[in-house]
């Protein structure tokens, strides 16, 4: 029997040809992002058929390929969701993660939207603890901005070409050491307004963290790159008027009068854990948080007039990225003047990192110890 507050128990099969400590140290020196994977992975199976029994077989096993049938539903109908988190090493060697209940709750919402089964939060968090315990040597040293990136995901593994929710599903967690996103200091990104392409529409899956949203954002990203931009900013798909977010990050604006504005959650914007944390931190910096619809014209006008003081994007991977120039077909605008500094972006970024790495007191109760 399972009850939702007790996690499933895991079996652990350790890899026999484990990576040497020397090789791990070499990887951790300059990990980049998402390139190298640790020795182990978590897998849990779900069977939703009448006699299937739901979640079972929770295990840590050597990292390696899945055996998956060509007819597996995920390959045809994209029933897939994921999460992105980090494990941070503190100065005393202990390893922590940031607001995992928020990621577990979002994973459950994404699952429901994609007609996938909900993995109970207790098992979600236990799966992170199990993997990080097995691969703790892969968590970079404390003191810098390196971390072990954790990628929980779930996909429809049932071999069946009819269109209905799959009855066999696989949950997994993999981990990958991640370096400082900006080794040379914060560098503002240039953004492209995607008007031909939307990443999500009303009633669609924009609020779910699913692979399909990323697939549909790529055309806009490519268009942006062709115009010399680092990333694309997507607008609401119905009126092409209101700012939504980037392909994988939420957006914030600091106005001259000290308001911290971000687009309100309209159902097509992903509810970032970093976004929600920044809204809570605003008061510490004497900023007034505000969630509302923001016309793209307000960005163009405010950047030109000086009404907008700072712009930044946020997400778990990069924490905070200052935004510089905005370009579109036939124009561009830049809110930065001579001597511009991203004072608030830097302060909020440092505050979040200090909490995550245990250098500041966890006054909001955001940290969970893994090891
Ligand atoms: C994951 C993600 C974010 C950032 O969410 P965090 O929880 O802060 O990492 C923002 N937008 C999209 C589309 C995302 O997938």
Coordinates of N, CA and C in Angstrom, one line a residue, residues 25-221:
X25 N 36.9 15.3 -10.5 CA 37.5 16.6 -10.2 C 37.8 17.4 -11.5
X26 N 38.2 16.7 -12.5 CA 38.5 17.3 -13.8 C 37.3 17.9 -14.4
X27 N 36.2 17.2 -14.4 CA 34.9 17.6 -14.9 C 34.4 18.9 -14.1
X28 N 34.6 18.8 -12.7 CA 34.0 19.8 -11.9 C 34.8 21.1 -12.0
X29 N 36.0 21.0 -12.6 CA 36.8 22.3 -12.8 C 36.1 23.2 -13.7
X30 N 35.6 22.7 -14.8 CA 34.9 23.5 -15.8 C 33.7 22.7 -16.4
X31 N 32.6 22.6 -15.6 CA 31.5 21.7 -16.0 C 30.7 22.2 -17.2
X32 N 30.7 23.5 -17.5 CA 29.7 24.0 -18.5 C 28.3 23.7 -18.0
X33 N 27.4 23.4 -19.0 CA 26.0 23.1 -18.6 C 25.5 22.0 -19.4
X34 N 25.0 20.9 -18.7 CA 24.3 19.9 -19.3 C 25.1 19.0 -20.2
X35 N 26.4 18.9 -20.0 CA 27.2 18.1 -20.9 C 27.6 16.8 -20.4
X36 N 27.9 16.7 -19.1 CA 28.4 15.5 -18.4 C 27.3 15.0 -17.4
X37 N 27.1 13.7 -17.4 CA 26.1 13.2 -16.5 C 26.8 12.3 -15.4
X38 N 26.1 12.3 -14.2 CA 26.7 11.6 -13.1 C 26.6 10.1 -13.3
X39 N 27.1 9.3 -12.4 CA 27.2 7.8 -12.6 C 25.8 7.1 -12.5
X40 N 24.9 7.8 -11.8 CA 23.6 7.1 -11.6 C 22.4 7.9 -12.0
X41 N 21.2 7.2 -12.0 CA 20.0 7.9 -12.3 C 18.9 7.2 -11.5
X42 N 17.8 7.9 -11.3 CA 16.6 7.4 -10.6 C 15.6 6.9 -11.7
X43 N 15.0 5.8 -11.5 CA 13.8 5.4 -12.3 C 12.7 4.9 -11.5
X44 N 11.5 5.3 -11.8 CA 10.3 4.7 -11.1 C 9.3 4.5 -12.3
X45 N 8.6 3.3 -12.2 CA 7.7 2.9 -13.2 C 6.2 3.2 -12.8
X46 N 5.4 3.5 -13.7 CA 4.0 3.6 -13.4 C 3.1 2.8 -14.3
X47 N 2.2 2.0 -13.8 CA 1.3 1.2 -14.6 C -0.1 1.6 -14.1
X48 N -0.8 2.2 -15.1 CA -2.2 2.7 -14.7 C -3.3 1.7 -15.2
X49 N -2.9 0.5 -15.7 CA -3.9 -0.4 -16.1 C -4.6 -1.0 -14.8
X50 N -5.7 -1.7 -15.0 CA -6.6 -2.1 -13.9 C -5.8 -2.9 -12.9
X51 N -4.9 -3.8 -13.3 CA -4.2 -4.5 -12.3 C -2.7 -4.0 -12.2
X52 N -2.5 -2.8 -12.6 CA -1.1 -2.3 -12.7 C -0.4 -1.9 -11.4
X53 N -1.2 -1.3 -10.5 CA -0.6 -1.0 -9.2 C 0.0 0.3 -9.1
X54 N -0.1 1.2 -10.1 CA 0.4 2.6 -10.0 C 2.0 2.6 -10.0
X55 N 2.5 3.4 -9.0 CA 4.0 3.6 -9.0 C 4.7 2.4 -8.3
X56 N 5.8 1.9 -8.9 CA 6.5 0.8 -8.3 C 7.9 0.8 -8.9
X57 N 8.8 0.0 -8.3 CA 10.1 -0.3 -8.7 C 11.0 0.9 -8.6
X58 N 10.8 1.7 -7.5 CA 11.7 2.9 -7.3 C 13.1 2.5 -7.1
X59 N 14.0 3.0 -7.9 CA 15.4 2.5 -7.8 C 16.4 3.6 -8.3
X60 N 17.6 3.4 -7.8 CA 18.8 4.1 -8.3 C 19.6 3.1 -9.0
X61 N 20.0 3.4 -10.2 CA 20.7 2.4 -11.1 C 21.8 3.2 -11.9
X62 N 22.7 2.5 -12.5 CA 23.7 3.1 -13.2 C 23.1 4.0 -14.3
X63 N 23.7 5.2 -14.6 CA 23.2 6.0 -15.7 C 23.4 5.3 -17.0
X64 N 22.4 5.3 -17.9 CA 22.5 4.6 -19.1 C 21.3 4.7 -19.9
X65 N 21.3 4.2 -21.2 CA 20.2 4.4 -22.1 C 18.9 3.7 -21.6
X66 N 17.8 4.3 -22.0 CA 16.5 3.6 -21.7 C 16.3 2.6 -22.9
X67 N 15.6 1.5 -22.6 CA 15.1 0.7 -23.7 C 13.7 1.1 -23.9
X68 N 13.4 1.6 -25.1 CA 12.1 2.2 -25.4 C 11.6 1.8 -26.7
X69 N 10.4 1.3 -26.8 CA 9.8 0.9 -28.1 C 9.6 2.0 -29.1
X70 N 9.8 1.8 -30.4 CA 9.5 2.8 -31.3 C 8.1 3.4 -31.3
X71 N 7.2 2.5 -30.8 CA 5.8 3.0 -30.7 C 5.5 3.7 -29.3
X72 N 6.5 3.9 -28.5 CA 6.3 4.6 -27.2 C 5.5 5.9 -27.5
X73 N 4.5 6.1 -26.7 CA 3.6 7.3 -27.0 C 4.3 8.6 -27.0
X74 N 5.3 8.8 -26.1 CA 6.0 10.0 -26.0 C 6.7 10.4 -27.3
X75 N 7.1 9.5 -28.1 CA 7.8 9.8 -29.4 C 6.8 10.3 -30.5
X76 N 5.5 10.1 -30.2 CA 4.5 10.4 -31.2 C 3.6 11.6 -30.8
X77 N 3.2 11.6 -29.5 CA 2.3 12.6 -29.0 C 2.8 13.4 -27.9
X78 N 4.1 13.3 -27.6 CA 4.8 14.3 -26.7 C 4.3 14.4 -25.3
X79 N 3.8 13.3 -24.7 CA 3.4 13.3 -23.3 C 4.7 13.3 -22.5
X80 N 5.2 14.5 -22.2 CA 6.4 14.5 -21.4 C 6.5 15.8 -20.6
X81 N 7.0 15.8 -19.4 CA 7.2 17.0 -18.5 C 8.5 16.9 -17.8
X82 N 9.0 18.0 -17.3 CA 10.2 17.9 -16.6 C 10.3 19.0 -15.5
X83 N 11.4 19.0 -14.7 CA 11.7 20.0 -13.8 C 13.2 20.3 -13.9
X84 N 13.6 21.5 -13.3 CA 15.0 21.8 -13.3 C 15.3 22.4 -11.9
X85 N 16.2 21.8 -11.2 CA 16.6 22.2 -9.8 C 18.1 22.1 -9.7
X86 N 18.6 22.5 -8.5 CA 20.0 22.3 -8.3 C 20.3 21.8 -6.8
X87 N 21.4 21.1 -6.7 CA 21.9 20.7 -5.4 C 23.1 21.6 -5.1
X88 N 23.1 22.3 -3.9 CA 24.2 23.2 -3.6 C 25.0 22.7 -2.4
X89 N 26.3 22.7 -2.5 CA 27.1 22.3 -1.4 C 27.4 23.5 -0.5
X90 N 27.2 23.3 0.8 CA 27.5 24.4 1.8 C 28.9 24.2 2.3
X91 N 29.4 25.2 3.0 CA 30.8 25.2 3.4 C 31.1 24.1 4.3
X92 N 30.1 23.5 5.1 CA 30.4 22.4 6.0 C 30.3 21.1 5.3
X93 N 30.1 21.1 3.9 CA 30.1 19.9 3.2 C 28.7 19.3 3.0
X94 N 27.7 19.8 3.7 CA 26.3 19.3 3.5 C 25.8 19.8 2.2
X95 N 24.7 19.1 1.7 CA 24.2 19.4 0.4 C 22.7 19.7 0.5
X96 N 22.3 20.8 -0.1 CA 20.9 21.3 0.0 C 20.3 21.5 -1.3
X97 N 18.9 21.6 -1.3 CA 18.2 22.0 -2.5 C 17.2 23.1 -2.1
X98 N 16.7 23.8 -3.2 CA 16.0 25.1 -3.0 C 14.5 24.8 -3.3
X99 N 13.6 25.0 -2.3 CA 12.2 25.0 -2.5 C 11.7 23.7 -3.3
X100 N 12.1 22.5 -2.9 CA 11.7 21.4 -3.7 C 10.2 21.1 -3.7
X101 N 9.5 21.6 -2.6 CA 8.0 21.4 -2.5 C 7.4 22.2 -3.7
X102 N 8.0 23.3 -4.0 CA 7.4 24.2 -5.1 C 7.6 23.4 -6.5
X103 N 8.8 22.8 -6.6 CA 9.0 22.1 -7.9 C 8.1 20.8 -7.9
X104 N 7.9 20.2 -6.8 CA 7.0 19.0 -6.7 C 5.6 19.3 -7.1
X105 N 5.2 20.5 -6.5 CA 3.8 20.9 -6.8 C 3.6 21.3 -8.3
X106 N 4.6 22.0 -8.8 CA 4.5 22.3 -10.3 C 4.6 21.1 -11.1
X107 N 5.4 20.1 -10.8 CA 5.5 18.9 -11.5 C 4.1 18.2 -11.5
X108 N 3.4 18.2 -10.4 CA 2.1 17.6 -10.3 C 1.1 18.4 -11.2
X109 N 1.2 19.7 -11.2 CA 0.3 20.5 -12.1 C 0.6 20.2 -13.6
X110 N 1.9 20.1 -13.9 CA 2.3 19.8 -15.3 C 1.7 18.5 -15.7
X111 N 1.9 17.5 -14.7 CA 1.4 16.1 -15.0 C -0.1 16.1 -15.3
X112 N -0.8 16.8 -14.5 CA -2.3 16.8 -14.6 C -2.7 17.5 -16.0
X113 N -2.0 18.5 -16.4 CA -2.3 19.2 -17.6 C -2.0 18.3 -18.8
X114 N -0.9 17.4 -18.7 CA -0.5 16.6 -19.8 C -1.1 15.2 -19.7
X115 N -2.1 15.0 -18.7 CA -2.7 13.7 -18.5 C -1.7 12.6 -18.2
X116 N -0.7 13.0 -17.4 CA 0.2 12.0 -16.8 C -0.1 11.8 -15.3
X117 N 0.4 10.7 -14.7 CA 0.0 10.5 -13.3 C 0.8 11.4 -12.4
X118 N 0.2 11.8 -11.3 CA 0.9 12.7 -10.3 C 1.8 11.8 -9.4
X119 N 3.1 12.2 -9.4 CA 4.0 11.6 -8.4 C 3.9 12.3 -7.1
X120 N 3.6 11.6 -6.0 CA 3.5 12.3 -4.7 C 4.8 13.0 -4.4
X121 N 4.6 14.2 -3.8 CA 5.7 15.1 -3.5 C 6.8 14.4 -2.6
X122 N 6.3 13.6 -1.7 CA 7.3 13.0 -0.8 C 8.2 12.1 -1.6
X123 N 7.7 11.4 -2.6 CA 8.6 10.5 -3.4 C 9.4 11.3 -4.4
X124 N 8.9 12.4 -4.9 CA 9.6 13.3 -5.7 C 10.9 13.8 -5.0
X125 N 10.7 14.3 -3.7 CA 11.8 14.8 -3.0 C 12.8 13.7 -2.6
X126 N 12.2 12.5 -2.2 CA 13.1 11.4 -1.9 C 13.9 11.0 -3.1
X127 N 13.4 11.1 -4.3 CA 14.1 10.7 -5.5 C 15.4 11.6 -5.6
X128 N 15.2 12.8 -5.3 CA 16.4 13.7 -5.4 C 17.4 13.4 -4.3
X129 N 16.9 13.1 -3.1 CA 17.8 12.7 -2.0 C 18.6 11.4 -2.4
X130 N 17.9 10.5 -3.0 CA 18.5 9.2 -3.3 C 19.6 9.4 -4.4
X131 N 19.3 10.2 -5.4 CA 20.3 10.3 -6.5 C 21.5 11.1 -6.0
X132 N 21.2 12.2 -5.2 CA 22.3 13.1 -4.8 C 23.2 12.3 -3.7
X133 N 22.6 11.4 -2.9 CA 23.4 10.6 -2.0 C 24.3 9.7 -2.8
X134 N 23.8 9.0 -3.8 CA 24.6 8.1 -4.6 C 25.7 8.9 -5.3
X135 N 25.5 10.1 -5.8 CA 26.4 10.8 -6.6 C 27.0 12.0 -5.9
X136 N 27.1 12.0 -4.6 CA 27.4 13.2 -3.9 C 28.8 13.7 -4.2
X137 N 29.7 12.9 -4.7 CA 31.0 13.3 -5.1 C 31.0 14.3 -6.3
X138 N 29.8 14.2 -7.0 CA 29.7 15.0 -8.2 C 29.1 16.4 -7.9
X139 N 28.8 16.7 -6.6 CA 28.3 18.0 -6.2 C 29.6 18.9 -6.0
X140 N 29.7 20.0 -6.8 CA 30.9 20.8 -6.8 C 31.1 21.4 -5.4
X141 N 32.3 21.9 -5.2 CA 32.7 22.5 -3.9 C 31.9 23.7 -3.6
X142 N 31.9 24.1 -2.3 CA 31.2 25.3 -1.9 C 32.0 26.5 -2.3
X143 N 31.4 27.7 -2.2 CA 32.2 28.9 -2.4 C 32.1 29.6 -3.7
X144 N 31.8 28.8 -4.8 CA 31.7 29.5 -6.1 C 30.2 29.6 -6.4
X145 N 29.9 29.4 -7.7 CA 28.5 29.4 -8.2 C 28.2 28.1 -8.9
X146 N 29.1 27.0 -8.6 CA 28.8 25.8 -9.3 C 27.8 25.0 -8.4
X147 N 27.1 24.1 -9.1 CA 26.1 23.2 -8.4 C 25.9 22.0 -9.2
X148 N 25.2 21.0 -8.6 CA 24.8 19.8 -9.4 C 23.3 20.1 -9.9
X149 N 23.2 20.2 -11.2 CA 21.8 20.4 -11.8 C 21.1 19.1 -11.8
X150 N 19.8 19.2 -11.3 CA 19.0 18.0 -11.2 C 17.8 18.1 -12.2
X151 N 17.6 17.0 -13.0 CA 16.6 17.1 -14.0 C 15.6 15.9 -13.8
X152 N 14.5 16.1 -13.0 CA 13.5 15.1 -12.9 C 12.6 15.2 -14.2
X153 N 12.1 14.1 -14.7 CA 11.3 14.1 -15.9 C 10.4 12.9 -15.9
X154 N 9.3 13.0 -16.7 CA 8.4 11.9 -16.8 C 7.9 11.8 -18.2
X155 N 7.8 10.6 -18.8 CA 7.3 10.4 -20.1 C 6.4 9.2 -20.3
X156 N 5.6 9.2 -21.4 CA 4.7 8.1 -21.7 C 5.5 7.0 -22.4
X157 N 5.7 5.9 -21.7 CA 6.5 4.8 -22.3 C 5.7 3.7 -22.9
X158 N 4.4 3.8 -22.8 CA 3.5 2.7 -23.4 C 3.6 2.7 -24.9
X159 N 3.8 1.5 -25.4 CA 3.8 1.3 -26.9 C 2.4 1.2 -27.4
X160 N 1.8 2.3 -27.9 CA 0.4 2.3 -28.3 C 0.2 3.5 -29.2
X161 N -0.4 3.4 -30.4 CA -0.5 4.5 -31.3 C -1.9 5.2 -31.2
X162 N -2.8 4.7 -30.4 CA -4.1 5.4 -30.3 C -3.9 6.6 -29.5
X163 N -4.8 7.6 -29.6 CA -4.6 8.8 -28.9 C -5.4 8.8 -27.6
X164 N -4.8 8.5 -26.5 CA -5.4 8.5 -25.1 C -4.2 8.6 -24.2
X165 N -4.5 9.0 -22.9 CA -3.4 9.0 -21.9 C -2.7 7.7 -21.8
X166 N -1.4 7.7 -21.8 CA -0.7 6.4 -21.7 C -0.9 5.7 -20.4
X167 N -0.9 4.4 -20.3 CA -1.1 3.7 -19.1 C 0.3 3.2 -18.5
X168 N 1.3 3.4 -19.3 CA 2.7 3.1 -18.8 C 3.5 4.3 -18.9
X169 N 4.1 4.7 -17.8 CA 4.8 6.0 -17.8 C 6.1 5.7 -17.0
X170 N 7.1 6.4 -17.4 CA 8.4 6.3 -16.7 C 8.8 7.7 -16.1
X171 N 9.2 7.7 -14.8 CA 9.7 8.8 -14.1 C 11.2 8.6 -13.9
X172 N 12.0 9.6 -14.1 CA 13.4 9.5 -14.0 C 14.0 10.8 -13.4
X173 N 15.2 10.7 -12.9 CA 16.0 11.9 -12.5 C 17.4 11.6 -12.9
X174 N 18.0 12.6 -13.7 CA 19.4 12.5 -14.0 C 20.0 13.8 -13.4
X175 N 21.4 13.8 -13.3 CA 22.1 14.9 -12.7 C 23.3 15.3 -13.5
X176 N 23.6 16.6 -13.6 CA 24.7 17.1 -14.4 C 25.4 18.3 -13.7
X177 N 26.7 18.2 -13.5 CA 27.4 19.3 -12.8 C 27.2 20.6 -13.7
X178 N 27.0 21.7 -13.1 CA 26.8 23.0 -13.8 C 27.8 24.0 -13.3
X179 N 28.4 24.7 -14.2 CA 29.4 25.8 -13.8 C 28.7 27.1 -13.6
X180 N 29.4 28.1 -13.2 CA 28.9 29.5 -13.1 C 28.4 29.9 -14.5
X181 N 27.2 30.4 -14.6 CA 26.5 30.7 -15.9 C 27.3 31.8 -16.6
X182 N 27.8 32.8 -15.8 CA 28.6 33.9 -16.3 C 30.0 33.9 -15.7
X183 N 30.9 33.1 -16.2 CA 32.2 33.0 -15.5 C 32.9 34.4 -15.5
X184 N 32.6 35.2 -16.5 CA 33.3 36.5 -16.6 C 32.5 37.6 -16.1
X185 N 31.5 37.4 -15.2 CA 30.6 38.4 -14.7 C 29.4 38.5 -15.5
X186 N 28.4 39.2 -14.9 CA 27.1 39.3 -15.6 C 27.2 40.0 -16.9
X187 N 26.6 39.4 -18.0 CA 26.7 40.0 -19.3 C 25.2 40.1 -19.8
X188 N 24.8 41.4 -20.1 CA 23.4 41.6 -20.5 C 23.1 40.8 -21.8
X189 N 21.9 40.3 -21.9 CA 21.5 39.6 -23.2 C 20.7 40.6 -24.0
X190 N 20.8 40.4 -25.4 CA 20.0 41.1 -26.3 C 18.8 40.2 -26.7
X191 N 17.6 40.8 -26.7 CA 16.4 40.0 -26.9 C 15.7 40.5 -28.2
X192 N 15.0 39.5 -28.9 CA 14.3 39.7 -30.1 C 12.8 39.5 -29.8
X193 N 12.0 40.4 -30.2 CA 10.5 40.2 -30.1 C 10.0 39.3 -31.1
X194 N 9.6 38.1 -30.7 CA 9.0 37.1 -31.7 C 7.6 37.5 -31.9
X195 N 7.3 37.9 -33.1 CA 5.9 38.3 -33.5 C 5.2 37.2 -34.4
X196 N 6.1 36.5 -35.1 CA 5.5 35.4 -36.0 C 5.2 34.1 -35.2
X197 N 6.0 33.9 -34.1 CA 5.8 32.7 -33.4 C 5.5 32.9 -31.9
X198 N 4.5 32.1 -31.4 CA 4.2 32.1 -30.0 C 4.8 30.8 -29.4
X199 N 5.1 30.8 -28.1 CA 5.5 29.6 -27.4 C 4.3 28.9 -26.8
X200 N 3.2 29.6 -26.6 CA 2.1 29.0 -25.9 C 0.9 29.9 -26.2
X201 N -0.3 29.3 -26.2 CA -1.5 30.0 -26.4 C -2.5 29.9 -25.3
X202 N -3.6 30.7 -25.3 CA -4.6 30.6 -24.3 C -5.2 29.2 -24.3
X203 N -5.3 28.5 -23.1 CA -5.8 27.2 -23.0 C -4.8 26.1 -23.4
X204 N -3.6 26.5 -23.8 CA -2.6 25.5 -24.2 C -1.8 25.1 -23.0
X205 N -0.5 24.8 -23.2 CA 0.3 24.1 -22.2 C 1.4 25.1 -21.6
X206 N 1.2 26.4 -21.9 CA 2.2 27.4 -21.5 C 2.6 27.3 -20.0
X207 N 1.6 27.0 -19.1 CA 1.9 27.0 -17.7 C 2.5 25.7 -17.2
X208 N 2.5 24.7 -18.1 CA 3.1 23.4 -17.8 C 4.6 23.4 -18.2
X209 N 5.4 22.7 -17.5 CA 6.8 22.6 -17.9 C 7.0 21.3 -18.7
X210 N 6.7 21.5 -20.0 CA 6.7 20.3 -20.9 C 7.6 20.5 -22.1
X211 N 8.2 19.5 -22.6 CA 9.1 19.6 -23.7 C 8.5 20.2 -24.9
X212 N 7.2 20.0 -25.1 CA 6.6 20.6 -26.3 C 6.7 22.1 -26.3
X213 N 6.6 22.8 -25.2 CA 6.7 24.2 -25.2 C 8.1 24.7 -25.7
X214 N 9.1 23.9 -25.4 CA 10.5 24.2 -25.8 C 10.6 24.0 -27.3
X215 N 10.0 22.9 -27.8 CA 10.1 22.6 -29.2 C 9.4 23.8 -30.0
X216 N 8.3 24.3 -29.5 CA 7.6 25.4 -30.2 C 8.3 26.8 -30.0
X217 N 9.2 26.9 -29.0 CA 9.9 28.1 -28.9 C 11.2 28.2 -29.8
X218 N 11.6 27.1 -30.3 CA 12.9 27.1 -31.1 C 12.8 28.0 -32.3
X219 N 11.7 28.0 -33.0 CA 11.6 28.8 -34.3 C 11.8 30.3 -34.0
X220 N 11.2 30.7 -32.9 CA 11.4 32.1 -32.4 C 12.8 32.4 -32.0
X221 N 13.5 31.4 -31.4 CA 14.9 31.6 -30.9 C 15.8 31.7 -32.2

